[in-house]
C-alpha cells in the first residue's frame, strides 16, 4: 500500500525551542491516524506544516505532492483536519 503522507528528516523549531528533530513519518493510504500528546508537544505544528501554514524546506509529500513546492491548493483538498477546540478550526 502506498503512502498518502510521507515525511523524511523533518526538523522544525520556534525561535530557540526545537519541536521536531529528524522526524520520519509515513501514513498509508486508507489508514486512519490520530495525533495525540500533551499541550506543546507539536500536534498543531505538524498539521500546520502539512497544510503549508508553517513553511519548511524539509521533505513532506502528501499524495505524491510536495509541500515545499507549494502545491497547497491541491494538498488541502486531500487532508481533513478537526481540532479539539472549535475556536481553533481553520476555515
CSV table of C-alpha atoms in Angstrom, one decimal:
chain,number,residue,atom,x,y,z
A,1,UNK,CA,0.0,0.0,0.0
A,2,UNK,CA,1.3,3.4,-0.9
A,3,UNK,CA,1.9,6.3,1.5
A,4,UNK,CA,-0.6,9.2,1.5
A,5,UNK,CA,1.7,11.2,3.7
A,6,UNK,CA,5.5,10.9,3.8
A,7,UNK,CA,7.9,13.0,5.9
A,8,UNK,CA,11.6,12.5,6.0
A,9,UNK,CA,14.1,14.0,8.4
A,10,UNK,CA,11.9,16.9,9.4
A,11,UNK,CA,13.4,19.4,11.8
A,12,UNK,CA,11.5,22.4,13.0
A,13,UNK,CA,11.9,25.0,15.7
A,14,UNK,CA,10.1,28.1,17.0
A,15,UNK,CA,12.9,30.5,17.7
A,16,UNK,CA,15.1,28.6,20.2
A,17,UNK,CA,12.5,25.9,21.0
A,18,UNK,CA,13.0,22.7,18.9
A,19,UNK,CA,9.7,20.9,18.1
A,20,UNK,CA,11.0,18.2,15.7
A,21,UNK,CA,14.4,16.8,15.0
A,22,UNK,CA,14.8,14.3,12.2
A,23,UNK,CA,11.2,13.2,12.3
A,24,UNK,CA,10.2,10.4,9.8
A,25,UNK,CA,6.6,9.6,9.3
A,26,UNK,CA,4.7,7.5,6.7
A,27,UNK,CA,1.0,7.2,6.7
A,28,UNK,CA,-0.5,4.6,4.4
A,29,UNK,CA,-3.4,5.4,2.1
A,30,UNK,CA,-6.7,4.3,3.5
A,31,UNK,CA,-5.5,4.3,7.1
A,32,UNK,CA,-6.8,6.4,10.0
A,33,UNK,CA,-4.2,8.3,12.1
A,34,UNK,CA,-4.8,10.1,15.3
A,35,UNK,CA,-2.2,12.6,16.6
A,36,UNK,CA,-2.3,12.8,20.4
A,37,UNK,CA,0.0,14.3,23.0
A,38,UNK,CA,0.3,16.9,25.8
A,39,UNK,CA,0.0,20.6,25.2
A,40,UNK,CA,3.1,21.9,23.4
A,41,UNK,CA,4.2,18.6,22.0
A,42,UNK,CA,3.9,19.7,18.4
A,43,UNK,CA,0.5,18.3,17.2
A,44,UNK,CA,-0.8,21.6,15.8
A,45,UNK,CA,2.6,22.4,14.4
A,46,UNK,CA,2.6,19.1,12.4
A,47,UNK,CA,-0.8,19.9,11.0
A,48,UNK,CA,0.3,23.5,10.1
A,49,UNK,CA,3.4,22.0,8.3
A,50,UNK,CA,1.3,19.6,6.4
A,51,UNK,CA,-1.1,22.3,5.3
A,52,UNK,CA,1.7,24.7,4.4
A,53,UNK,CA,0.7,27.3,7.1
A,54,UNK,CA,4.2,26.9,8.6
A,55,UNK,CA,6.9,26.7,6.0
A,56,UNK,CA,9.7,24.2,5.8
A,57,UNK,CA,12.3,23.2,3.3
A,58,UNK,CA,12.3,19.6,4.5
A,59,UNK,CA,10.7,16.6,2.7
A,60,UNK,CA,7.0,16.5,3.1
A,61,UNK,CA,4.8,14.8,0.5
A,62,UNK,CA,1.1,14.4,0.5
A,63,UNK,CA,-0.5,12.2,-2.1
A,64,UNK,CA,2.7,12.5,-4.1
A,65,UNK,CA,2.7,16.3,-4.0
A,66,UNK,CA,5.5,18.3,-2.3
A,67,UNK,CA,4.5,20.8,0.4
A,68,UNK,CA,7.9,22.5,-0.3
A,69,UNK,CA,6.9,23.1,-3.9
A,70,UNK,CA,3.8,24.8,-2.6
A,71,UNK,CA,1.1,22.6,-4.2
A,72,UNK,CA,-1.1,23.8,-1.4
A,73,UNK,CA,-4.4,24.2,-3.1
A,74,UNK,CA,-4.3,20.5,-4.3
A,75,UNK,CA,-2.9,19.3,-1.0
A,76,UNK,CA,-5.6,21.0,1.1
A,77,UNK,CA,-8.2,19.1,-1.0
A,78,UNK,CA,-6.6,15.9,0.3
A,79,UNK,CA,-6.4,16.5,4.0
A,80,UNK,CA,-9.2,16.9,6.6
A,81,UNK,CA,-8.4,18.3,10.0
A,82,UNK,CA,-10.6,18.5,13.1
A,83,UNK,CA,-9.2,20.3,16.1
A,84,UNK,CA,-10.3,19.6,19.6
A,85,UNK,CA,-11.4,23.2,20.3
A,86,UNK,CA,-14.0,24.7,17.9
A,87,UNK,CA,-12.3,28.1,18.1
A,88,UNK,CA,-9.1,26.7,16.7
A,89,UNK,CA,-10.6,25.5,13.4
A,90,UNK,CA,-9.0,26.7,10.2
A,91,UNK,CA,-11.8,27.7,7.8
